[in-house]
């Protein structure tokens, strides 16, 4: 019979888990911060982990910040960090294009400034960011000029997403050799007070629907953020734990990379959801069951002070 999962992480079990790992991966929003506020106790936990000689990394699906911007935010919130500890989808998308796809040619980018900056830093020529309103009628839209050097379409969060951009993306993607990447497929960005705005996944689905193609996804639950991290650092998955607030991204990625997983309840997913997956016979649901859960990562502090 399989070992029980979805256990509360406290007392001797927490001490044991922390002793059995040397690397901890944290999602950001809903885990170490919420919007512009650090989760209470997060800074103490991260400091105690570093003092204990643990390596700490941050894996985030949000494409609206560069590596440097994330490092600056971590420092601003007292969570301390070097750029080399951050693996966000803007940085990792650029890395994918340069190292994995070895792209020759330009990118048509549906995305914001941070993505544009990371592509630029990786030496990848691109066009597309900023407003692109529709003009004229349907025949003008279909005749929109396409750059013959574009070899990839990348979709990330873009507050200027428009019908014109969708039309151009379709134009490029009609060539089956044109690469199609998405930073992530999160459906909503939760905001303070229970509000939410549409996430990148909505834009990705629109382009996929128009192009009759599926994007390759960089962000969690895809393994690529972890693979980026592993390509720059010596990581043993058996001695690594992924801490996240979402079952369908953080925990699923941890599971498929062979990591230990901890769900924290300060963010998106609930314990009820995790328990219902645990009692399911469906393998896809069972791969979203965390090994452990905590109310907040602050709960790890006693184990670090033991
Ligand atoms: Mg999160």
Coordinates of C-alpha atoms and ligand atoms in Angstrom, one line a residue:
X1 CA 0.0 0.0 0.0
X2 CA 1.3 3.5 -0.9
X3 CA 2.5 5.7 1.9
X4 CA -0.1 8.2 3.2
X5 CA 0.2 11.7 1.8
X6 CA -1.3 15.1 2.5
X7 CA -0.1 14.9 6.2
X8 CA 0.2 18.0 8.4
X9 CA 3.8 19.0 8.6
X10 CA 4.7 19.7 12.2
X11 CA 6.8 18.5 15.2
X12 CA 9.2 15.6 14.6
X13 CA 7.9 15.1 11.0
X14 CA 9.0 18.7 10.1
X15 CA 12.4 18.2 11.7
X16 CA 12.8 15.0 9.8
X17 CA 11.7 16.4 6.5
X18 CA 14.0 19.4 6.8
X19 CA 16.9 17.2 7.7
X20 CA 16.3 15.0 4.7
X21 CA 16.5 17.9 2.1
X22 CA 19.2 20.3 1.2
X23 CA 17.3 22.4 -1.4
X24 CA 13.9 24.1 -1.0
X25 CA 12.0 25.6 -4.0
X26 CA 9.3 28.1 -3.2
X27 CA 6.5 29.5 -5.4
X28 CA 6.2 33.2 -4.7
X29 CA 2.6 34.6 -4.7
X30 CA 0.5 33.0 -2.0
X31 CA 3.6 31.3 -0.5
X32 CA 6.2 33.9 0.5
X33 CA 4.2 37.0 -0.4
X34 CA 0.7 38.1 -1.2
X35 CA 0.8 41.0 -3.6
X36 CA 3.1 43.6 -2.0
X37 CA 3.1 42.0 1.4
X38 CA 5.4 39.3 2.7
X39 CA 3.6 36.4 4.3
X40 CA 4.1 36.9 8.1
X41 CA 7.1 34.8 9.2
X42 CA 8.4 34.2 5.7
X43 CA 11.5 36.3 6.1
X44 CA 12.4 34.5 9.4
X45 CA 11.9 31.1 7.8
X46 CA 14.0 31.9 4.7
X47 CA 16.8 33.3 7.0
X48 CA 16.7 30.3 9.2
X49 CA 16.9 27.9 6.2
X50 CA 19.9 29.8 4.8
X51 CA 21.5 29.7 8.3
X52 CA 21.0 25.9 8.4
X53 CA 22.9 25.7 5.1
X54 CA 19.9 24.9 2.9
X55 CA 19.7 26.3 -0.7
X56 CA 16.6 28.3 -1.5
X57 CA 15.2 29.0 -4.9
X58 CA 12.1 30.7 -6.2
X59 CA 10.0 29.3 -9.1
X60 CA 7.3 31.5 -10.4
X61 CA 4.9 31.4 -13.4
X62 CA 4.3 35.1 -13.4
X63 CA 6.0 36.6 -16.6
X64 CA 5.6 40.3 -15.7
X65 CA 8.9 40.6 -13.9
X66 CA 12.5 40.0 -14.9
X67 CA 14.9 38.0 -12.8
X68 CA 16.4 41.3 -11.6
X69 CA 12.9 42.7 -10.7
X70 CA 12.1 39.6 -8.7
X71 CA 15.4 39.8 -6.8
X72 CA 14.7 43.5 -6.1
X73 CA 11.2 42.6 -4.8
X74 CA 12.5 39.8 -2.5
X75 CA 15.0 42.2 -1.0
X76 CA 12.4 45.0 -0.6
X77 CA 10.2 42.6 1.4
X78 CA 13.1 41.5 3.5
X79 CA 13.2 38.0 2.0
X80 CA 16.8 38.6 0.7
X81 CA 17.8 37.0 -2.6
X82 CA 20.3 36.9 -5.4
X83 CA 19.1 37.0 -9.1
X84 CA 20.6 33.5 -9.5
X85 CA 18.0 32.1 -7.0
X86 CA 15.0 33.2 -9.2
X87 CA 13.5 31.2 -12.0
X88 CA 10.6 33.1 -13.5
X89 CA 8.9 32.4 -16.8
X90 CA 10.2 35.5 -18.5
X91 CA 13.8 34.5 -17.9
X92 CA 13.2 30.8 -18.6
X93 CA 11.3 31.5 -21.8
X94 CA 14.4 33.4 -23.1
X95 CA 16.6 30.5 -21.9
X96 CA 14.4 28.0 -23.7
X97 CA 14.5 29.9 -27.0
X98 CA 18.3 30.3 -26.8
X99 CA 19.4 27.0 -25.5
X100 CA 16.7 24.4 -26.2
X101 CA 15.1 25.7 -29.4
X102 CA 18.3 27.5 -30.6
X103 CA 16.1 29.9 -32.4
X104 CA 17.4 31.4 -35.6
X105 CA 15.2 34.4 -36.4
X106 CA 12.8 36.7 -34.5
X107 CA 10.0 36.2 -32.0
X108 CA 6.6 37.7 -32.4
X109 CA 5.9 38.5 -28.7
X110 CA 2.5 38.8 -27.1
X111 CA 3.8 39.9 -23.8
X112 CA 4.9 42.8 -21.6
X113 CA 8.1 44.8 -20.8
X114 CA 9.7 42.2 -18.6
X115 CA 9.5 39.4 -21.2
X116 CA 10.8 41.9 -23.8
X117 CA 13.7 42.8 -21.6
X118 CA 14.7 39.1 -20.9
X119 CA 14.6 38.3 -24.6
X120 CA 16.7 41.3 -25.3
X121 CA 19.2 40.2 -22.6
X122 CA 19.4 36.8 -24.2
X123 CA 20.1 38.5 -27.6
X124 CA 16.8 37.4 -29.1
X125 CA 15.3 39.9 -31.7
X126 CA 11.6 40.3 -31.3
X127 CA 8.6 42.5 -32.1
X128 CA 5.1 43.0 -30.8
X129 CA 5.0 44.5 -27.3
X130 CA 2.8 47.6 -26.6
X131 CA -0.6 48.5 -28.0
X132 CA -1.7 47.3 -31.4
X133 CA -5.2 48.4 -32.1
X134 CA -7.4 47.2 -35.0
X135 CA -7.7 49.5 -38.0
X136 CA -9.9 49.1 -41.1
X137 CA -12.0 46.1 -41.8
X138 CA -11.6 42.3 -42.1
X139 CA -9.6 42.3 -45.3
X140 CA -7.1 44.9 -43.8
X141 CA -6.7 42.7 -40.7
X142 CA -6.0 39.6 -42.8
X143 CA -3.5 41.6 -44.9
X144 CA -1.6 42.9 -41.8
X145 CA 2.1 42.9 -42.6
X146 CA 4.0 39.9 -41.2
X147 CA 7.8 40.0 -40.6
X148 CA 9.3 37.1 -42.7
X149 CA 12.1 36.6 -40.1
X150 CA 9.7 35.6 -37.3
X151 CA 10.3 31.9 -36.4
X152 CA 8.5 31.8 -33.0
X153 CA 5.3 33.1 -31.4
X154 CA 5.6 33.6 -27.6
X155 CA 2.5 34.3 -25.5
X156 CA 2.8 35.8 -21.9
X157 CA 0.8 38.2 -19.9
X158 CA 0.0 41.2 -22.1
X159 CA -2.3 44.0 -20.9
X160 CA -2.4 45.2 -24.5
X161 CA -3.6 41.9 -25.9
X162 CA -5.8 42.8 -28.9
X163 CA -7.7 41.3 -31.8
X164 CA -4.9 42.6 -34.0
X165 CA -2.3 40.7 -32.0
X166 CA -4.4 37.6 -32.2
X167 CA -4.7 38.0 -36.0
X168 CA -0.9 38.4 -36.4
X169 CA -0.2 35.4 -34.2
X170 CA -2.5 33.3 -36.4
X171 CA -0.7 34.6 -39.5
X172 CA 2.7 33.5 -38.1
X173 CA 1.4 30.2 -36.7
X174 CA -0.1 29.1 -40.0
X175 CA 3.5 28.1 -40.8
X176 CA 3.8 24.7 -39.0
X177 CA 7.5 25.3 -38.6
X178 CA 6.9 28.4 -36.5
X179 CA 7.6 27.6 -32.8
X180 CA 4.7 28.3 -30.4
X181 CA 5.5 28.9 -26.8
X182 CA 3.5 30.1 -23.8
X183 CA 4.9 31.3 -20.5
X184 CA 2.2 29.7 -18.4
X185 CA -1.5 28.8 -18.5
X186 CA -2.7 30.2 -15.1
X187 CA -6.4 31.1 -15.7
X188 CA -6.7 33.9 -13.1
X189 CA -4.5 36.3 -11.2
X190 CA -6.0 36.5 -7.7
X191 CA -6.0 40.0 -6.1
X192 CA -6.6 41.3 -2.7
X193 CA -10.2 41.1 -1.3
X194 CA -11.2 38.0 -3.3
X195 CA -11.0 39.8 -6.6
X196 CA -9.2 38.4 -9.7
X197 CA -8.2 39.4 -13.2
X198 CA -7.9 37.1 -16.3
X199 CA -4.5 35.3 -16.3
X200 CA -2.1 34.5 -19.2
X201 CA -4.0 31.2 -19.8
X202 CA -6.9 33.1 -21.2
X203 CA -4.6 34.7 -23.8
X204 CA -2.9 31.4 -24.6
X205 CA -6.2 29.6 -25.2
X206 CA -7.3 32.4 -27.5
X207 CA -4.2 32.0 -29.7
X208 CA -4.4 28.2 -29.5
X209 CA -8.0 28.3 -30.6
X210 CA -7.3 30.7 -33.5
X211 CA -4.2 28.8 -34.7
X212 CA -5.6 25.2 -34.2
X213 CA -2.3 24.4 -32.4
X214 CA -1.2 23.8 -28.8
X215 CA 1.5 25.9 -27.3
X216 CA 4.5 24.4 -25.5
X217 CA 4.3 25.7 -22.0
X218 CA 7.3 26.9 -20.0
X219 CA 5.7 27.5 -16.6
X220 CA 4.5 25.0 -13.9
X221 CA 3.2 22.3 -14.1
X222 CA 5.6 21.8 -17.0
X223 CA 9.0 20.6 -15.7
X224 CA 11.0 23.3 -17.6
X225 CA 11.5 25.8 -14.7
X226 CA 12.9 23.0 -12.6
X227 CA 15.1 21.9 -15.5
X228 CA 16.4 25.4 -15.9
X229 CA 17.3 25.5 -12.2
X230 CA 18.9 22.0 -12.4
X231 CA 21.0 23.1 -15.5
X232 CA 22.5 26.0 -13.5
X233 CA 22.8 24.2 -10.1
X234 CA 23.6 20.7 -8.9
X235 CA 20.2 19.5 -7.6
X236 CA 19.3 16.1 -6.2
X237 CA 15.5 15.7 -6.7
X238 CA 15.3 13.2 -3.8
X239 CA 16.8 15.9 -1.5
X240 CA 14.6 18.7 -2.8
X241 CA 11.2 19.9 -1.7
X242 CA 8.8 22.1 -3.6
X243 CA 6.6 24.4 -1.5
X244 CA 3.6 25.9 -3.3
X245 CA 0.0 27.1 -2.9
X246 CA -1.5 25.6 -6.1
X247 CA -2.1 21.9 -6.5
X248 CA -2.5 22.1 -10.3
X249 CA 0.9 23.9 -10.9
X250 CA 3.3 23.8 -7.9
X251 CA 2.4 20.4 -6.5
X252 CA 1.9 18.7 -9.8
X253 CA 5.3 20.0 -11.1
X254 CA 7.0 18.8 -7.8
X255 CA 5.4 15.4 -8.2
X256 CA 6.4 15.0 -11.8
X257 CA 10.0 16.0 -11.1
X258 CA 10.2 13.5 -8.3
X259 CA 10.5 16.1 -5.5
X260 CA 8.9 16.1 -2.1
X261 CA 5.9 18.5 -2.0
X262 CA 4.4 20.8 0.6
X263 CA 1.1 22.7 0.1
X264 CA 0.8 25.9 2.0
X265 CA -2.7 27.2 2.8
X266 CA -1.9 30.9 2.5
X267 CA -2.8 31.0 -1.2
X268 CA -5.0 29.5 -3.9
X269 CA -5.7 25.8 -3.1
X270 CA -7.6 24.5 -0.1
X271 CA -7.0 21.5 2.1
X272 CA -10.4 20.2 1.1
X273 CA -9.4 20.2 -2.5
X274 CA -6.1 18.3 -1.7
X275 CA -8.0 15.8 0.4
X276 CA -10.6 15.2 -2.3
X277 CA -7.8 14.5 -4.8
X278 CA -6.3 12.1 -2.3
X279 CA -9.5 10.1 -2.0
X280 CA -9.8 9.9 -5.8
X281 CA -8.8 6.9 -7.9
X282 CA -7.9 9.2 -10.9
X283 CA -4.1 9.1 -11.4
X284 CA -4.2 12.7 -12.7
X285 CA -5.8 13.9 -9.5
X286 CA -3.6 11.8 -7.3
X287 CA -0.5 13.4 -8.9
X288 CA -1.7 16.7 -7.4
X289 CA -1.8 15.4 -3.8
X290 CA 1.0 17.0 -1.7
X291 CA 3.1 14.9 0.6
X292 CA 2.5 17.4 3.4
X293 CA 0.6 20.6 4.1
X294 CA 1.2 23.6 6.4
X295 CA -1.1 26.5 7.3
X296 CA 1.7 28.9 6.4
X297 CA 5.4 28.5 5.8
X298 CA 5.9 30.2 9.1
X299 CA 4.9 26.8 10.6
X300 CA 8.4 25.5 9.6
X301 CA 10.1 27.9 12.0
X302 CA 9.9 25.7 15.2
X303 CA 11.5 22.8 13.3
X304 CA 14.4 25.0 12.3
X305 CA 14.9 26.3 15.8
X306 CA 14.8 22.8 17.3
Ligands
LIG1 MG1 1.2 30.9 -6.1

